[in-house]
Coordinates of C-alpha atoms and ligand atoms in Angstrom, one line a residue:
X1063 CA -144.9 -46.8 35.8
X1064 CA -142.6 -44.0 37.3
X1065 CA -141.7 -43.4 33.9
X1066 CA -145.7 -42.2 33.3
X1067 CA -145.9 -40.2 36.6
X1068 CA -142.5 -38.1 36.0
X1069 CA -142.8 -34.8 34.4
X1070 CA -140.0 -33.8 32.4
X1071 CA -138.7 -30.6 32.8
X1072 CA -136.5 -30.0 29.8
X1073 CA -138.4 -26.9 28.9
X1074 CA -136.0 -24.9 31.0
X1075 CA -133.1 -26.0 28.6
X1076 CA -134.7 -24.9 26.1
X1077 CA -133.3 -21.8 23.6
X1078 CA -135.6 -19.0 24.1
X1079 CA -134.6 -15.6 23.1
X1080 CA -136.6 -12.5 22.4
X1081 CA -136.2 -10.3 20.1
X1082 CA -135.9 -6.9 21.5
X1083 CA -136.1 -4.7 18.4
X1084 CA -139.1 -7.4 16.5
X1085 CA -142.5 -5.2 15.6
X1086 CA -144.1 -8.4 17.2
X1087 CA -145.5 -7.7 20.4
X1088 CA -143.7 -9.7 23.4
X1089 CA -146.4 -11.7 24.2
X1090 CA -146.5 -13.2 20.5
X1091 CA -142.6 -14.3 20.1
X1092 CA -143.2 -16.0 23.4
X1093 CA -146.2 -17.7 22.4
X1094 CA -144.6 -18.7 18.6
X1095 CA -141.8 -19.8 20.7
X1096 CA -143.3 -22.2 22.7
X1097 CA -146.0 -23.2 19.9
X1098 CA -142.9 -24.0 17.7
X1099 CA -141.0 -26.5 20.6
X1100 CA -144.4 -27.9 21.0
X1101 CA -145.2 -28.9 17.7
X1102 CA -141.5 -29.9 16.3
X1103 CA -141.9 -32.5 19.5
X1104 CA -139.0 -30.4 21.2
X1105 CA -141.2 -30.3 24.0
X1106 CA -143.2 -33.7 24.4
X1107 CA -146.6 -34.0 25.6
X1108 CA -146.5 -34.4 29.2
X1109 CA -143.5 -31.9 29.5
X1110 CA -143.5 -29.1 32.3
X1111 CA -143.4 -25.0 31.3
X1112 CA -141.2 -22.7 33.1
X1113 CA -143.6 -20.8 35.6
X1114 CA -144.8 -17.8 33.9
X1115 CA -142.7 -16.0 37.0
X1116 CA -139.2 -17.9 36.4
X1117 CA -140.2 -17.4 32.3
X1118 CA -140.4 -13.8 32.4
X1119 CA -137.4 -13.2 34.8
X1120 CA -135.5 -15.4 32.3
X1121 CA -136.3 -13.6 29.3
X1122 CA -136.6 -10.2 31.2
X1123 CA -140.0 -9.9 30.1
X1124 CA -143.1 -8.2 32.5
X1125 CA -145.2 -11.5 33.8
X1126 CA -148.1 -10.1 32.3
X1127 CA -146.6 -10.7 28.5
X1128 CA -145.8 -14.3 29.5
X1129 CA -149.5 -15.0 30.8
X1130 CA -150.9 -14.1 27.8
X1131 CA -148.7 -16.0 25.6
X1132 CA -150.0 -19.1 28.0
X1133 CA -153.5 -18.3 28.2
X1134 CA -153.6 -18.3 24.0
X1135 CA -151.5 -21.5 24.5
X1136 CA -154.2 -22.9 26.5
X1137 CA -157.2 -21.3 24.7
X1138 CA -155.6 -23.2 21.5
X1139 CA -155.5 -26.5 23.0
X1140 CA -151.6 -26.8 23.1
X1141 CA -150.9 -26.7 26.6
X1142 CA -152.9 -27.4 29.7
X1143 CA -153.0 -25.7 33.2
X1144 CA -153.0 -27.8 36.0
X1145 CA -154.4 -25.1 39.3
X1146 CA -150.9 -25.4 41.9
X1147 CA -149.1 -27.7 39.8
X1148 CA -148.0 -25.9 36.9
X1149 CA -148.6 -25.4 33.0
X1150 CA -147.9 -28.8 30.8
X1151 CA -147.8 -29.9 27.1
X1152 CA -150.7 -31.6 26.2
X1153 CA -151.4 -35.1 25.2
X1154 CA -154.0 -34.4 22.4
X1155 CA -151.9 -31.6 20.0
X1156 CA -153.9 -31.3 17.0
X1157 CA -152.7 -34.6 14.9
X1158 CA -152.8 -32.0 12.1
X1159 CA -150.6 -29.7 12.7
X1160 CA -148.1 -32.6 14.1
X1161 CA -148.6 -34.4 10.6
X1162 CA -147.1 -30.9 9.1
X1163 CA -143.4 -32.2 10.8
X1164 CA -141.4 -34.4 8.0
X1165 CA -142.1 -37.7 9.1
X1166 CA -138.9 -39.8 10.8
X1167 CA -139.2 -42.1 7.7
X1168 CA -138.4 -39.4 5.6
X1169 CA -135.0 -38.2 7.5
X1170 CA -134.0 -42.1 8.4
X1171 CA -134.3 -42.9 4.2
X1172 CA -132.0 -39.3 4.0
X1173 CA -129.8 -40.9 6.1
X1174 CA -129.2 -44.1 4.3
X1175 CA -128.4 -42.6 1.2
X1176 CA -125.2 -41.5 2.9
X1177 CA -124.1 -45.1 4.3
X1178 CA -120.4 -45.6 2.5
X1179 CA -120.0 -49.2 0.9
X1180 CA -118.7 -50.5 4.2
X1181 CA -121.8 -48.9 5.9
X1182 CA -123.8 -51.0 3.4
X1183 CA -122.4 -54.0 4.0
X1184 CA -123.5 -53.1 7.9
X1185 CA -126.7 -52.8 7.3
X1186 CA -127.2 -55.9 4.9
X1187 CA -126.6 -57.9 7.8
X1188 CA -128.4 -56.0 10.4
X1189 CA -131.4 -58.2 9.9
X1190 CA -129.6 -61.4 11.1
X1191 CA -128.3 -59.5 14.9
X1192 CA -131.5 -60.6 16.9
X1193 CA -131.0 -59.9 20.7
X1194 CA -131.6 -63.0 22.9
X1195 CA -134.9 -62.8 24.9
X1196 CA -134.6 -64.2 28.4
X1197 CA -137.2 -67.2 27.5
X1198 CA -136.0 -70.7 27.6
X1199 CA -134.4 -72.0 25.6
X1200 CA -132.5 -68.7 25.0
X1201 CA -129.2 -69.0 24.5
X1202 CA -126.4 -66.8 26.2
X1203 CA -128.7 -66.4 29.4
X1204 CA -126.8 -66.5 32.6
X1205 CA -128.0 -67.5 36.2
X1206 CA -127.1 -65.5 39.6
X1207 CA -127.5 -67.1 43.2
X1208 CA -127.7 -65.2 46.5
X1209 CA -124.1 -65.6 47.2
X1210 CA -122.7 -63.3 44.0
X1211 CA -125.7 -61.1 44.6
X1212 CA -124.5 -60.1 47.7
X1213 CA -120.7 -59.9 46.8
X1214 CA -121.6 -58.1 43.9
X1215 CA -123.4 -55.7 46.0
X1216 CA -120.7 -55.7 48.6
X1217 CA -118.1 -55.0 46.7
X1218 CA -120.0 -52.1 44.2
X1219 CA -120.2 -50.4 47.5
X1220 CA -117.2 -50.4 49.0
X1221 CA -115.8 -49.3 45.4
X1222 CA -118.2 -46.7 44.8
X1223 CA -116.8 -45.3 48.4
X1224 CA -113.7 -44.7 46.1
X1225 CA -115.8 -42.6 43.6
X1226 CA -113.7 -39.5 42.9
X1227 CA -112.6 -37.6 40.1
X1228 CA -109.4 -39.5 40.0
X1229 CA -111.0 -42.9 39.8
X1230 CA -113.6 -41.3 37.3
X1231 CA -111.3 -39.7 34.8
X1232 CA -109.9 -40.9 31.6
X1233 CA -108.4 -43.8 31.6
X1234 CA -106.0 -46.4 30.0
X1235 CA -107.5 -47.7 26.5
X1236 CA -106.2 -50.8 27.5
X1237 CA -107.9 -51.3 31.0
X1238 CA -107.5 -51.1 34.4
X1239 CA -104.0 -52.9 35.7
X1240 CA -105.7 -54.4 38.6
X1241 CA -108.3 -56.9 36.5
X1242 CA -106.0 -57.2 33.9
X1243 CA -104.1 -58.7 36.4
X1244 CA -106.3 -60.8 37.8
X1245 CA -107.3 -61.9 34.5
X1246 CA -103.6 -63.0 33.7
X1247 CA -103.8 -65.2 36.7
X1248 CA -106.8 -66.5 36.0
X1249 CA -106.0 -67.4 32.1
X1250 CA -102.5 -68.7 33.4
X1251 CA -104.1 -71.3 36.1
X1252 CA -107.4 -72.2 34.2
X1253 CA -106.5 -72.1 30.5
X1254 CA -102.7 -72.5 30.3
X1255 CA -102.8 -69.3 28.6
X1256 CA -99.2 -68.0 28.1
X1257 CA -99.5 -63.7 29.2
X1258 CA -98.6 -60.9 31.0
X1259 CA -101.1 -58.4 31.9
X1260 CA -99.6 -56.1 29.8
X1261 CA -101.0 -58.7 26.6
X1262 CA -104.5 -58.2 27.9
X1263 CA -106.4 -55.7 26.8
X1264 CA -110.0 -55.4 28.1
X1265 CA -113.1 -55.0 25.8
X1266 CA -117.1 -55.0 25.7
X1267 CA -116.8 -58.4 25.3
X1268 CA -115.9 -61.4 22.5
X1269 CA -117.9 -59.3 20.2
X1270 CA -115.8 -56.0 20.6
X1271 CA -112.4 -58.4 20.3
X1272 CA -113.7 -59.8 17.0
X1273 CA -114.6 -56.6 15.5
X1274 CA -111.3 -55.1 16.1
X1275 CA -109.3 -58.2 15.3
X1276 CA -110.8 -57.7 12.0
X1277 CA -110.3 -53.8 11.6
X1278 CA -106.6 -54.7 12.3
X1279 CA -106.1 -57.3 10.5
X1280 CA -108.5 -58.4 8.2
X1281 CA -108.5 -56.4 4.3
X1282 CA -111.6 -56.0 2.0
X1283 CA -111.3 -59.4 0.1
X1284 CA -109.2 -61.0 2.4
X1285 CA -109.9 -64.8 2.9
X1286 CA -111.4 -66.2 6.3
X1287 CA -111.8 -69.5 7.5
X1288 CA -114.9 -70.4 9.2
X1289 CA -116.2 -72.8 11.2
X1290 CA -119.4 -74.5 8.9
X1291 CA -121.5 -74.5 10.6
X1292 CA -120.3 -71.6 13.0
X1293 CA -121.2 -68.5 15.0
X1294 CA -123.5 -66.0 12.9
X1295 CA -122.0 -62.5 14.5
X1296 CA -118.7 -63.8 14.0
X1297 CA -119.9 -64.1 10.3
X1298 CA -121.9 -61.2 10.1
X1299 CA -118.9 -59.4 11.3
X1300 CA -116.0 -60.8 8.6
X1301 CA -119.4 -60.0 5.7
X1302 CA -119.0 -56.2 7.2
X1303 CA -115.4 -56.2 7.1
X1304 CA -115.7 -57.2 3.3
X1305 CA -113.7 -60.6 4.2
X1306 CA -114.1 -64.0 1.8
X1307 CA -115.4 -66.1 3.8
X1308 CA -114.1 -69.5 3.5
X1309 CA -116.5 -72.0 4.8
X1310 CA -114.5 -75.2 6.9
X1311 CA -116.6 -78.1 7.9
X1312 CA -116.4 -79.4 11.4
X1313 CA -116.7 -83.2 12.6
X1314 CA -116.5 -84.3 16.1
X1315 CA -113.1 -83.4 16.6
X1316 CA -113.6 -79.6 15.4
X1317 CA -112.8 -77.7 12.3
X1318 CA -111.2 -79.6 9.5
X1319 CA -107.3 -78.3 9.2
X1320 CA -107.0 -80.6 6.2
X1321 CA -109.8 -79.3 4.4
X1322 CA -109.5 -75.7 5.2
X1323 CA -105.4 -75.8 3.4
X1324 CA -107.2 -77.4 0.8
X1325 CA -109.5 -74.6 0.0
X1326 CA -107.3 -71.4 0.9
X1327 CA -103.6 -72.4 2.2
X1328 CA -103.2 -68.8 1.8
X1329 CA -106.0 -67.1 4.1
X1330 CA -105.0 -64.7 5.8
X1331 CA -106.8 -65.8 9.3
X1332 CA -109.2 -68.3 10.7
X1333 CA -111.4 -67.9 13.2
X1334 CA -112.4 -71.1 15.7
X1335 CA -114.3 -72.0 18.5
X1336 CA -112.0 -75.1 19.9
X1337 CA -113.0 -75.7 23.6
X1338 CA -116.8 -75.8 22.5
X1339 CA -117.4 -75.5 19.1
X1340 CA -120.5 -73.0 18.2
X1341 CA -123.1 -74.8 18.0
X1342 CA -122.0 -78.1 17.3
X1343 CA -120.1 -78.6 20.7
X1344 CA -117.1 -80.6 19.3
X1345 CA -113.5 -80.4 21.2
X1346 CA -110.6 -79.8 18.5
X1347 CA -108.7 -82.5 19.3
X1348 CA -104.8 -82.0 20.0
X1349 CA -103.8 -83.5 16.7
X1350 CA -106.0 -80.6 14.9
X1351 CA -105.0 -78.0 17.3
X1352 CA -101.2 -78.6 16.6
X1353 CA -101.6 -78.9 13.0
X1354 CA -103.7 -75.4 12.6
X1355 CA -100.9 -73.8 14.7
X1356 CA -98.0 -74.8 12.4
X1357 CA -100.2 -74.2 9.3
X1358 CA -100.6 -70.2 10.7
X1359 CA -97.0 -70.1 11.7
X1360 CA -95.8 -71.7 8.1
X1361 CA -98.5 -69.6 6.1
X1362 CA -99.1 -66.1 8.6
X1363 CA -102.4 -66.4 9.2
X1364 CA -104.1 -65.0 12.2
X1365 CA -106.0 -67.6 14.7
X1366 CA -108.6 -65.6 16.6
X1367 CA -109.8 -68.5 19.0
X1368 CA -112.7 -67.5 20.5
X1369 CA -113.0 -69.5 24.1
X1370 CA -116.3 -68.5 24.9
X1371 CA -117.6 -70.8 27.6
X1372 CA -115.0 -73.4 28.4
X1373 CA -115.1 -72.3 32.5
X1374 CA -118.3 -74.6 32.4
X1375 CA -116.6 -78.0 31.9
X1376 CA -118.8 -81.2 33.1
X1377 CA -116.3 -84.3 32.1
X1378 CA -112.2 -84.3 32.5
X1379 CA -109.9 -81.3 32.4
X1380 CA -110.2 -78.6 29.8
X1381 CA -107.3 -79.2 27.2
X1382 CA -104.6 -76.9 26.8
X1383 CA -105.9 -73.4 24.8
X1384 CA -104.2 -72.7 21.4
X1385 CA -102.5 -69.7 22.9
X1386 CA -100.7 -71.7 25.2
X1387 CA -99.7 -74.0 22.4
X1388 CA -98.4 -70.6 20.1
X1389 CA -95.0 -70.4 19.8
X1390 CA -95.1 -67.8 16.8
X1391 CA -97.6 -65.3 18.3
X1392 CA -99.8 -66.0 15.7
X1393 CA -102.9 -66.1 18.2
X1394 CA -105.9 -63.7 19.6
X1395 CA -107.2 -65.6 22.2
X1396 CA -110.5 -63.9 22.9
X1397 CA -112.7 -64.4 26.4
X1398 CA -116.1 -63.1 27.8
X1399 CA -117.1 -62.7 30.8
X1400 CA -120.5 -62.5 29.2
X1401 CA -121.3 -66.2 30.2
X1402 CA -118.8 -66.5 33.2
X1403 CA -121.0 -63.6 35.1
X1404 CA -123.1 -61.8 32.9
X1405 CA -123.5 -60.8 29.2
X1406 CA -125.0 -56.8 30.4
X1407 CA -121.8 -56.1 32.4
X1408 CA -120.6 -56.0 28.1
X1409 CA -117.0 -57.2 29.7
X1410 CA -114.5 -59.1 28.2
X1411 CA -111.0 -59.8 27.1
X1412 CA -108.1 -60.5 24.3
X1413 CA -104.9 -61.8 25.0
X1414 CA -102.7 -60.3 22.3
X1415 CA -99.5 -60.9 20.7
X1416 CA -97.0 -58.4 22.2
X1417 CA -96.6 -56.9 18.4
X1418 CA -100.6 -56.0 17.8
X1419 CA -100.6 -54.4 21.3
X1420 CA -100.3 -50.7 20.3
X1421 CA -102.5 -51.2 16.9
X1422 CA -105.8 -52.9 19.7
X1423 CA -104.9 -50.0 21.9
X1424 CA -105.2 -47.3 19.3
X1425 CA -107.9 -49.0 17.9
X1426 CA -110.2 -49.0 21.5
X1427 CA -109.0 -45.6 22.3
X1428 CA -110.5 -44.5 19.1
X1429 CA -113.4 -46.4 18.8
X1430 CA -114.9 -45.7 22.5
X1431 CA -112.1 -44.0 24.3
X1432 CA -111.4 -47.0 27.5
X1433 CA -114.5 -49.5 29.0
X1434 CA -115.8 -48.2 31.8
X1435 CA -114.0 -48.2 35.1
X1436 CA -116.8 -48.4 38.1
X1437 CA -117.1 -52.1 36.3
X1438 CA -113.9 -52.9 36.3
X1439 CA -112.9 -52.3 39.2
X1440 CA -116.0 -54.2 40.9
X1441 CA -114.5 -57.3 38.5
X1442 CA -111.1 -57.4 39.7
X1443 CA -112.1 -56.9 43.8
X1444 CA -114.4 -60.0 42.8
X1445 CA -112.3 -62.0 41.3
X1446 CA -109.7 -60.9 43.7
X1447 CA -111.3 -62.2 46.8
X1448 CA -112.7 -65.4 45.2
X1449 CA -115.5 -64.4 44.1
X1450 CA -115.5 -65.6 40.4
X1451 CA -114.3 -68.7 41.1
X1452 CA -116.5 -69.8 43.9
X1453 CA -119.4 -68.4 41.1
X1454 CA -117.8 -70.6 38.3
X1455 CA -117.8 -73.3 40.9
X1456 CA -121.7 -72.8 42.0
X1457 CA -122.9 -72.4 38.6
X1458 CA -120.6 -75.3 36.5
X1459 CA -123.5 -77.5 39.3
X1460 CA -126.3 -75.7 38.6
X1461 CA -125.8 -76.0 34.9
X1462 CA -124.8 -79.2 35.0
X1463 CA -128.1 -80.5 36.3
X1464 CA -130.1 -78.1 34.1
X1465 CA -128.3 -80.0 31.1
X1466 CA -129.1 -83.6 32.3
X1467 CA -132.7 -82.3 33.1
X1468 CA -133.4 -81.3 29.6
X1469 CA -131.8 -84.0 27.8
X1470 CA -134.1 -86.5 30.2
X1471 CA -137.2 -84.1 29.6
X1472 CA -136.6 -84.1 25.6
X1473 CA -135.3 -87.7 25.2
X1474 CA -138.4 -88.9 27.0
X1475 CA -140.6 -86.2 25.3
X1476 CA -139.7 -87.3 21.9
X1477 CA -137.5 -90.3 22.0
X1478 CA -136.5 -91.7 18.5
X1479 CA -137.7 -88.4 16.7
X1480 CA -134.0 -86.4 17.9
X1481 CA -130.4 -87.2 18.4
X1482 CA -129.0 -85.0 21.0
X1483 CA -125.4 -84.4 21.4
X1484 CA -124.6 -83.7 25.4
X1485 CA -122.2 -81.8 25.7
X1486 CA -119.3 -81.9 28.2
X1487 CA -119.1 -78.6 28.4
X1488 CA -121.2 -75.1 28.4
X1489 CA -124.4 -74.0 28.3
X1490 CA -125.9 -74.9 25.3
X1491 CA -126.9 -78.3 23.5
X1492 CA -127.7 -78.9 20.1
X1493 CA -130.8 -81.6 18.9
X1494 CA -130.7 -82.8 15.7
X1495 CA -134.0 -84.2 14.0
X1496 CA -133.5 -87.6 12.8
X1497 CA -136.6 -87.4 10.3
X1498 CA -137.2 -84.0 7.8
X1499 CA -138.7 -82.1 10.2
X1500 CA -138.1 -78.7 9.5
X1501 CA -136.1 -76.6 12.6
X1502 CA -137.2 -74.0 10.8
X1503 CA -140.8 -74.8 11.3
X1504 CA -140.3 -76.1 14.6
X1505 CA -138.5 -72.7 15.8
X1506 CA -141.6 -71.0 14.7
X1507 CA -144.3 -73.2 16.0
X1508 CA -142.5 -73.0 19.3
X1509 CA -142.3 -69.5 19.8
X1510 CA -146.2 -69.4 19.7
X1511 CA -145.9 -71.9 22.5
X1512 CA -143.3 -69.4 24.3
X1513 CA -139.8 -71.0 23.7
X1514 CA -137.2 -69.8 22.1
X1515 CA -134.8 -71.4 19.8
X1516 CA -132.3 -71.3 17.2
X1517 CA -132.4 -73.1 14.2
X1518 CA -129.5 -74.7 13.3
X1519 CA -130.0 -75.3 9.2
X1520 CA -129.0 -71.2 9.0
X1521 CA -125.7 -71.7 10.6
X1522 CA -124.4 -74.0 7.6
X1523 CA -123.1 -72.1 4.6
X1524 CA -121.8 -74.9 2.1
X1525 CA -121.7 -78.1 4.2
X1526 CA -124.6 -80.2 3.9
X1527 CA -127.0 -78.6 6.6
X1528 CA -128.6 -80.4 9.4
X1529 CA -131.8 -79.9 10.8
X1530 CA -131.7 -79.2 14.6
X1531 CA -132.5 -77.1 17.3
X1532 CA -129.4 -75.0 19.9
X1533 CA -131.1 -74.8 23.6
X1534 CA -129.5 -73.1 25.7
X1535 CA -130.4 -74.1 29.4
X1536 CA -128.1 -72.1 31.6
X1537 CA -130.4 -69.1 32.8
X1538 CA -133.7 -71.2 33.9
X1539 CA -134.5 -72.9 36.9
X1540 CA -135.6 -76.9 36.6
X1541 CA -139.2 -76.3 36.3
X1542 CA -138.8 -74.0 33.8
X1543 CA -136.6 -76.5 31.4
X1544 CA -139.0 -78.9 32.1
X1545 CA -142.2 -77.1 31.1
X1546 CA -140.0 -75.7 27.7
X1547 CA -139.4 -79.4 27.0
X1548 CA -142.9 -80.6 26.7
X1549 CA -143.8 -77.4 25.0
X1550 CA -141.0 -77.4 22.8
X1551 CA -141.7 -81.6 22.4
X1552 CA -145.5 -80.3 21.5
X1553 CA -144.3 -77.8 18.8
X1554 CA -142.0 -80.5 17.0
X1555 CA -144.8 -83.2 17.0
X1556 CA -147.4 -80.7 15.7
X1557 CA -144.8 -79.8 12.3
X1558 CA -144.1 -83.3 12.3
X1559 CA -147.5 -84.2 12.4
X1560 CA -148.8 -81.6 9.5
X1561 CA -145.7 -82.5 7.6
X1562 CA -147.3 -86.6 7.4
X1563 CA -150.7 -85.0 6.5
Ligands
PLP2495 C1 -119.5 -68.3 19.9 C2 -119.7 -67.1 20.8 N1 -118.6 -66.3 21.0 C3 -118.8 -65.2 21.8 C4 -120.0 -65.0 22.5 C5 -120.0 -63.8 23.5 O1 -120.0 -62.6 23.0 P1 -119.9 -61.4 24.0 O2 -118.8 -61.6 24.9 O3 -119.7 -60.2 23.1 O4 -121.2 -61.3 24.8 C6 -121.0 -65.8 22.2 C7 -122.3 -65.4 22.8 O5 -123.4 -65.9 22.6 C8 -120.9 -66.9 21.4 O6 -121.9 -67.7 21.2

């Protein structure tokens, strides 16, 4: 709406120079001038002239010149005069002469002959990166009570009090001091991470840690381990980094050591989800987690463990993180706050091996420069004074119930038809279809019944591929879950009912 009402006034940043010595009269370059921004879409319909006053002081031109340039700007349908409010582009440009402009098509197909063979590789997977809506049963959505609303809001202020040059400059690659700090503690208590806040470097997130953890240490051709199934930007990400990819199946106590030596003893990293396995929601048991630790210490792979949501734990205590189980300083352990807080404050963190500090800090500096500091800042005075934990607290409830709620809803909803795994921790669940009904189907026919959710067949690469649906359930209130059940329970009986016809 404001958007619509706002007139843009851009025009006065625009390059407009006469020429003094041009056999053109003045009036003329003026009026090509402005026909020209107009028409390349410079100037966008809607967008404010200069006054024909502040126009001809600007170019040192007689006002006279300038009206004439508008009134053939008007008279030719380009511009429109509003009496007391000013001169504006108009909204109906002859189509015509717009069409004359190379299309965008034209320069975006330009631009993709130019994409190198790692660019390539980019854009081959760019099809898979869809963006969570905020529907149920999105995953990745987050809730937010009154209580962290009004910290939040608290605390941005008083911070914002400190908004100077000094506090707004450049800034260390690495982070601020203060929440990685805070974040040391926090990893210490919670996780039995082994670090120093000097280890922690703060990113835009798991994703941004994976990316560089593969810059740094992954070549073209390398060979990965993966979770099968496993997380699909992770994968996307080792197919743009020109990894192998080295599919590992998982069982209920998480990736498959055994079977991963047995395919490539030699790989030169793995990447695992161990405290919630994406999106089966296995645990790697302690017997697994010791044996992939000495296999990377024996054999010099990397272990990026990815400990995405583990905060949100429903049953026991969380078991001890590989990091804190390292004794060669063979592991990245990567954290979000994405799921903690909020996945658009794009904060989160690696804890690194003292030896791969300076490559991740060159790396950040010259990929972005530092994250931003206002957020930051706001993090660490939250988490400081409570905050965070008291959130974790609020919302490891709240989740809780929205979990039981949904597994009720669906169980009752379809009974027999699905086999649901509840997990004990997170904020996401996986159902598996016990007949062939197709989640890809299902996925589909829900959508046009509102919910959203993600197929789980994709997510296999060689391992024999279930059918079954991810929910997430941790950004919707009970009514919501409830209503996505039956709707979702609707979609699944309507494939399963055209599949028996
Ligand atoms: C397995 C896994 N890792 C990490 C993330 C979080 O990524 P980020 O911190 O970049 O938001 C997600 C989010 O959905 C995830 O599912």
């Amino acid at each position: 709406m404001q958007a619509a009402k706002t007139r843009s006034k851009w025009a006065e940043f625009l390059d407009l120079e006469i020429d003094p010595a041009s056999e053109r009269p003045l009036f003329q370059q003026i009026y090509l001038m402005l026909r020209t921004a107009i028409v390349s879409n410079a100037l966008s319909p809607g967008s404010r002239l200069p006054s024909t006053r502040q126009l001809a002081d600007r170019l040192d031109v007689s006002r006279t010149s300038v009206l004439t340039a508008y009134e053939q700007l008007i008279a030719e349908g380009y511009v429109a005069g509003q009496a007391g409010s000013g001169t504006y582009v108009s909204h109906d440009v002859p189509q015509a002469i717009l069409a004359s402009q190379p299309p965008a098509a034209i320069l975006r197909k330009a631009n993709r002959r130019t994409l190198s063979e790692a660019g390539q590789r980019y854009a081959a997977v760019a099809a898979d990166l869809v963006v969570t809506e905020h529907m149920a049963f999105g995953t990745g959505c987050c809730s937010i009570d009154a209580v962290t609303v009004e910290a939040w809001r608290r605390i941005s202020a008083q911070e914002m009090r400190r908004f100077d040059p000094i506090n707004l400059g450049y800034a260390d690659p690495m982070g601020e001091y203060a929440l990685r700090n805070e974040v040391a503690q926090y990893l210490r208590a919670a996780r039995a991470v082994q670090c120093d806040p000097e280890q922690i470097i703060i990113l835009s997130g798991a994703q941004q840690a994976i990316d560089l953890s593969l810059r740094l240490l992954i070549d073209p051709g390398a060979a990965v381990w993966v979770e099968d199934p496993g997380y699909f930007a992770t994968r996307a990400a080792l197919v743009a980094a020109g990894a192998k990819l080295v599919p590992v199946p998982v069982d209920g106590d998480g990736l498959m050591v055994h079977e991963g030596i047995a395919r490539a003893p030699k790989a030169s990293a793995v990447y695992v989800t161990p405290s919630h396995q994406f999106p089966t929601g296995s645990v790697m048991s302690m017997a697994r987690r010791l044996d992939l630790i000495a296999w990377a210490a024996k054999s010099g792979a990397w272990i990026i463990e990815d400990d995405y949501d583990s905060e949100f734990r429903y049953v026991g205590r969380p078991l001890a993180s590989l990091q804190g189980l390292d004794r060669d300083g063979c592991v990245i352990y990567v954290g979000t706050l994405s799921k903690i807080l909020f996945p658009g404050i794009r904060l989160g963190f690696a804890v690194l091996p003292e030896g791969l500090v300076s490559a991740f800090k060159a790396a950040r500096y010259l990929a972005d420069r530092q994250p931003p500091t206002p957020h930051q800042t706001i993090v660490a005075e939250f988490m400081r004074q409570g905050f965070l934990n008291s959130h974790i607290r609020r919302m490891r409830q709240r989740y809780r119930e929205a979990r039981d709620v949904v597994v009720e809803s669906i169980t009752k909803e379809l009974g027999d038809l699905v086999e649901i795994e509840v997990p004990e921790c997170g904020i996401q669940l996986v159902m598996h279809f016990r007949e062939a009904i197709s989640d890809l189907a299902v996925t589909a026919e829900a959508r046009r019944a509102g919910v959203v959710v993600k197929p789980v067949s994709p997510l296999y690469l060689e391992a024999e591929a279930r059918s079954g649906l991810v929910l997430g359930y941790s950004g919707f209130d009970l009514h919501q879950l409830r209503a996505a059940s039956a709707n979702l329970a609707r979609a699944t009986l309507a494939v399963a009912r055209r599949k028996a016809s």
